[in-house]
Amino acid sequence: MSQTVAESTAQDSKVQTIKPASPWRLAFKQLLKNKFAVGGLVVLVLMFLICFIGPFFSPYSLETMNIRNGNKPPNAAHWLGTDNLGRDILLRVMLAGRVSLLVGLVAMMISVAIGSTLGALAGYYRGWVDSIIMRLADIMMSIPSLPLLIILGAVLSDMKVPPDKRIYVVMFLLGFMSWPSLARLVRGQILMLREQEFMQAAEVLGLRDRRKIFRHLLPNTIPIIIVVATLMVAGAILQESVLSYLGLGVVPPTPSWGNMITAANNLIDFQKRPWLWVPPGVCIFFTVIAINVIGDGLRDVLDPKMKR
Amino acid sequence: MSQQPLLEVDNLKKYFPIQGGIFSRTVGHVRAVDGVSFSLNKGEALGLVGESGCGKSTTGRTILRLLDKTDGKVLFKGTEIHDLSRKDLRKMRPKMQLVFQDPYSSLNPRIKIGDAIGEALVDHGIASKNDIRDRVKEILTICGLAPYHIDRYPHEFSGGQRQRIGIARALIMNPEFIVADEPVSALDVSIQAQIINLLSDLQEQKNLTYLFISHDLSVVEHLCNRIGVMYLGSLVEMAPRDELFKQPLHPYTQALLSAIPVPDPTKKPERIVLQGDIPSPANPPSGCKFHTRCPFATDICKQAVPEYRDVGSNHYVACHLV
Ligand SMILES: Nc1ncnc2c1ncn2[C@@H]1O[C@H](COP(=O)(O)OP(=O)(O)O)[C@@H](O)[C@H]1O
Ligand code: SF4
Ligand SMILES: [Mg+2]
């Protein structure tokens, strides 16, 4: 045993001096080398700051309407002009951003929860569990999502969901639509991981399935989940915008970038009052691009094998 | 003295189907384990040796029911392991542990070693969350690691240390029986002896029973009091260690022994070099499976399967010549 101790102490000192950096920090460092991803990160952080902190610095509120002050172009008092009810566009864009970003994030979380759980169950149990889950995913993936969303949105409108509750419904709707692609990826990874020797160790120890799936298998798929989740946020923001633009998503008085663009439906507003619909459009455009660029950067860093 | 053996393996078979053709029909079987029988008393250490691919790991894993058996019996304390319900099997798991060959892939890279070692206790409700850390630290010390290692990740350890972690993980369950599947083959020669010493010390302290698998006779020599030699899925010889080293009866055992370097070259018996390759376990030779490479093979060897029988003093062998 004296040899034994010698070995471990010798190794210990080595462990302490060259303790390897955590894989996450390493990945983050690598991400910072990607100029596009850094740009995207900056844009996104700014967008969040503006939307969530900006409104506190605004002298206006959405309740104070002043129709006489309506439809004013950008000026010193209202940097982005006012809408037909005299409300400050800048403030509305910021508050709408809160809604749109939140819808994107929550929809992503729902989708990740459903997709990773179902994917993990399918990959772990295989057999009929796998068949049922994956057939369901196939069906959902084979239906074009936009028409389906439009139909569901229309059904919602018929069900007379109160306007202030619709935002939650939209979150769940979008979250529920986009899990299949993640479920597939996670399932594929789990199928590979379950054959790893550490899973045989888990079996020999007699661990419960729950622990095997959620403590041993799923954490090993986090890189892929992060990449997909990032791209999902962008997708959900875009879908929410389309839905809200069509009046089937988040509806006024709750502002969202999508329903603000609805102003462009009116020919006069479209031609003569671009300040009504250009700002939310620009916000959607830059936010979605920024997230996608970050997602691509993350993919290169976390999962180099996964190429488009 | 009819003491019940801790483990009885009787005519155990494990065939892997070979799929082929467009419809993935089963076109044949790999006979990885083809009729293995032995029994192990408590406190014994049985070495299982043979060339790579002869079915040692499959034997070990089928005994632990990591693989389903094709035929035969595996009785642990008189209970057929392969007949247990999933629930009862889970309860039985702690008693029978496995130490893996590869200290890298057998540890989950995302789980701290303290959790890896202690989680089974939590999962089985054996110890409360508060006691776990103390028990893990204790077992780390026993296995030659330090208590402060508890919050580190596997990638921070060397191969030898990882193997100690694997041993600690098995040991904390208080097992009676441990299958060690080539636990030192992946390690530097300088570290092999330390791990073997650790296993040997643990056996003494805890009265453990080992099935120690290795492709190298010299590795099992120190640890095992009985040694079985496998060829193409079957045991060809099994005897107490000293007996086997002094008086190997099977030509295959003799060939393996002659390949071990000995300190005194003048005493070394002439090395028996086996000709030919190991035949495929999907299509093993008729009669004695060893006849394609045996220097003493005769006609009967090609036709009749030699009986695996006791030739006295607990020495089993399967050869027509003996
Ligand atoms: N899961 C499996 N599927 C098909 N064949 C396998 C499987 N596992 C092992 N085998 C085959 O069974 C035989 C014995 O393998 P193994 O038990 O790993 O041998 P050893 O441990 O003695 O090197 C080999 O021919 C191997 O190819
Ligand atoms: S039975 Fe024949 S072929 Fe087999 S080991 Fe004995 S002598 Fe060799
Ligand atoms: Mg093996």
Coordinates of C-alpha atoms in Angstrom, one line a residue, chain A residues 34-243:
Chain A
N34 CA -16.0 34.2 -33.7
K35 CA -16.6 37.8 -34.7
F36 CA -20.1 37.2 -36.0
A37 CA -21.2 35.5 -32.8
V38 CA -19.7 38.3 -30.7
G39 CA -21.6 40.8 -32.8
G40 CA -24.8 38.9 -32.4
L41 CA -24.2 38.7 -28.6
V42 CA -23.7 42.4 -28.4
V43 CA -26.9 43.1 -30.4
L44 CA -28.9 40.7 -28.3
V45 CA -27.7 42.0 -25.0
L46 CA -28.4 45.6 -26.2
M47 CA -31.8 44.6 -27.3
F48 CA -32.6 43.0 -23.9
L49 CA -31.2 46.0 -22.0
I50 CA -33.2 48.5 -24.1
C51 CA -36.5 46.5 -23.9
F52 CA -36.3 45.6 -20.2
I53 CA -34.6 48.7 -18.7
G54 CA -35.4 51.3 -21.3
P55 CA -39.0 51.8 -20.4
F56 CA -38.1 53.0 -16.9
F57 CA -36.4 56.0 -18.5
S58 CA -39.3 56.9 -20.7
P59 CA -41.3 60.0 -19.6
Y60 CA -44.4 58.5 -21.3
S61 CA -46.9 55.8 -20.5
L62 CA -49.2 53.8 -22.7
E63 CA -52.2 54.9 -20.8
T64 CA -51.8 58.6 -21.6
M65 CA -53.4 59.0 -25.0
N66 CA -53.6 62.2 -26.8
I67 CA -55.3 61.9 -30.1
R68 CA -54.4 65.4 -31.0
N69 CA -50.8 64.5 -30.7
G70 CA -51.4 61.4 -32.9
N71 CA -49.4 60.2 -36.0
K72 CA -46.6 62.6 -35.4
P73 CA -43.3 61.8 -37.2
P74 CA -40.1 61.4 -35.2
N75 CA -39.2 64.6 -33.3
A76 CA -37.2 65.7 -30.3
A77 CA -40.0 64.8 -27.8
H78 CA -40.9 61.5 -29.5
W79 CA -37.7 60.1 -31.0
L80 CA -39.6 57.5 -33.1
G81 CA -42.8 59.5 -33.4
T82 CA -46.3 58.6 -32.1
D83 CA -49.1 56.3 -33.3
N84 CA -52.7 57.2 -34.2
L85 CA -53.6 57.4 -30.5
G86 CA -50.7 59.7 -29.7
R87 CA -48.7 57.0 -27.8
D88 CA -44.9 57.1 -27.9
I89 CA -43.6 54.6 -30.5
L90 CA -40.3 54.1 -28.8
L91 CA -41.9 53.1 -25.6
R92 CA -44.3 50.8 -27.4
V93 CA -41.4 49.1 -29.3
M94 CA -39.6 48.6 -26.1
L95 CA -42.6 47.1 -24.3
A96 CA -43.5 45.0 -27.4
G97 CA -39.9 43.8 -27.3
R98 CA -40.4 42.5 -23.7
V99 CA -43.4 40.6 -24.9
S100 CA -41.8 39.2 -28.0
L101 CA -38.5 38.2 -26.3
L102 CA -40.4 36.7 -23.5
V103 CA -42.7 34.7 -25.8
G104 CA -39.6 33.5 -27.6
L105 CA -37.8 32.4 -24.4
V106 CA -40.8 30.8 -22.8
A107 CA -41.8 29.0 -26.0
M108 CA -38.2 27.7 -26.2
M109 CA -38.3 26.5 -22.6
I110 CA -41.5 24.6 -23.2
S111 CA -40.2 23.1 -26.4
V112 CA -36.9 22.1 -24.8
A113 CA -38.7 20.5 -21.8
I114 CA -41.0 18.5 -24.1
G115 CA -38.5 17.7 -26.8
S116 CA -35.6 16.6 -24.6
T117 CA -37.8 14.5 -22.3
L118 CA -39.6 12.8 -25.1
G119 CA -36.4 12.3 -27.0
A120 CA -34.7 10.9 -24.0
L121 CA -37.6 8.5 -23.3
A122 CA -37.7 7.3 -26.9
G123 CA -34.0 6.7 -27.0
Y124 CA -33.8 5.1 -23.6
Y125 CA -36.7 2.7 -23.8
R126 CA -36.8 2.2 -27.6
G127 CA -39.4 -0.4 -28.7
W128 CA -43.0 0.8 -28.6
V129 CA -42.3 3.9 -26.6
D130 CA -39.9 5.0 -29.3
S131 CA -42.4 4.2 -32.0
I132 CA -45.2 6.2 -30.6
I133 CA -43.1 9.2 -29.7
M134 CA -41.3 9.3 -33.0
R135 CA -44.5 8.7 -35.1
L136 CA -46.0 11.6 -33.3
A137 CA -42.9 13.7 -34.1
D138 CA -43.0 12.6 -37.7
I139 CA -46.6 13.7 -38.0
M140 CA -46.0 17.1 -36.4
M141 CA -42.9 17.6 -38.6
S142 CA -44.7 16.7 -41.8
I143 CA -47.5 19.3 -41.2
P144 CA -46.3 22.8 -42.4
S145 CA -46.3 24.7 -39.1
L146 CA -47.5 28.1 -40.3
P147 CA -50.9 27.0 -41.7
L148 CA -51.4 24.9 -38.6
L149 CA -50.5 27.8 -36.4
I150 CA -52.9 30.0 -38.3
I151 CA -55.7 27.5 -37.9
L152 CA -55.0 27.1 -34.2
G153 CA -54.8 30.9 -33.8
A154 CA -58.1 31.3 -35.5
V155 CA -59.6 28.6 -33.2
L156 CA -58.3 30.6 -30.3
S157 CA -59.9 33.7 -31.5
D158 CA -63.2 31.8 -31.8
M159 CA -62.8 30.6 -28.2
K160 CA -62.8 34.2 -27.0
V161 CA -59.6 33.9 -24.9
P162 CA -59.3 37.3 -23.2
P163 CA -56.6 39.4 -24.9
D164 CA -54.4 39.6 -21.8
K165 CA -54.3 35.8 -21.5
R166 CA -53.6 35.2 -25.2
I167 CA -49.9 35.8 -24.7
Y168 CA -49.7 32.6 -22.6
V169 CA -51.6 30.6 -25.1
V170 CA -49.3 31.8 -27.8
M171 CA -46.3 30.7 -25.8
F172 CA -47.6 27.2 -25.3
L173 CA -48.7 27.0 -28.9
L174 CA -45.3 27.9 -30.2
G175 CA -43.6 25.8 -27.6
F176 CA -45.7 22.8 -28.5
M177 CA -45.0 23.1 -32.2
S178 CA -41.3 23.0 -32.3
W179 CA -40.3 20.1 -30.0
P180 CA -40.1 17.3 -32.6
S181 CA -36.8 18.4 -34.2
L182 CA -35.1 18.6 -30.8
A183 CA -36.7 15.3 -29.7
R184 CA -35.1 13.6 -32.7
L185 CA -31.7 15.0 -32.1
V186 CA -31.8 14.1 -28.4
R187 CA -33.1 10.6 -29.2
G188 CA -30.2 10.0 -31.6
Q189 CA -27.7 11.1 -29.0
I190 CA -29.3 9.0 -26.2
L191 CA -29.2 5.9 -28.5
M192 CA -25.5 6.4 -28.7
L193 CA -24.9 7.3 -25.1
R194 CA -26.9 4.4 -23.7
E195 CA -24.3 2.0 -25.1
Q196 CA -21.5 3.7 -23.3
E197 CA -19.8 1.8 -20.6
F198 CA -20.8 4.2 -17.8
M199 CA -24.4 3.2 -18.5
Q200 CA -23.5 -0.4 -17.9
A201 CA -22.0 0.8 -14.6
A202 CA -25.3 2.5 -13.8
E203 CA -27.1 -0.7 -14.5
V204 CA -24.8 -2.8 -12.4
L205 CA -25.4 -0.4 -9.5
G206 CA -29.1 -0.9 -9.9
L207 CA -29.9 2.8 -10.5
R208 CA -33.5 3.7 -11.2
D209 CA -34.4 4.5 -14.8
R210 CA -35.3 8.1 -13.8
R211 CA -31.8 8.7 -12.5
K212 CA -30.2 7.0 -15.5
I213 CA -32.2 9.2 -17.9
F214 CA -32.1 12.5 -16.2
R215 CA -28.8 12.4 -14.3
H216 CA -26.6 10.3 -16.7
L217 CA -28.0 10.6 -20.2
L218 CA -29.6 14.0 -20.6
P219 CA -26.8 16.1 -19.2
N220 CA -24.5 14.6 -21.8
T221 CA -26.8 16.1 -24.5
I222 CA -26.7 19.6 -23.1
P223 CA -24.4 21.0 -25.8
I224 CA -26.8 19.9 -28.6
I225 CA -29.8 21.2 -26.6
I226 CA -28.2 24.6 -26.1
V227 CA -27.6 25.0 -29.8
V228 CA -31.1 23.9 -30.8
A229 CA -32.7 26.0 -28.0
T230 CA -30.9 29.1 -29.2
L231 CA -32.2 28.7 -32.7
M232 CA -35.6 27.9 -31.3
V233 CA -35.8 31.3 -29.6
A234 CA -35.3 33.0 -33.0
G235 CA -37.9 30.7 -34.6
A236 CA -40.4 31.4 -31.9
I237 CA -40.0 35.2 -32.1
L238 CA -40.5 35.0 -35.9
Q239 CA -43.5 32.8 -35.6
E240 CA -45.0 35.0 -32.9
S241 CA -44.5 38.0 -35.1
V242 CA -46.2 36.4 -38.1
L243 CA -49.1 35.2 -35.9

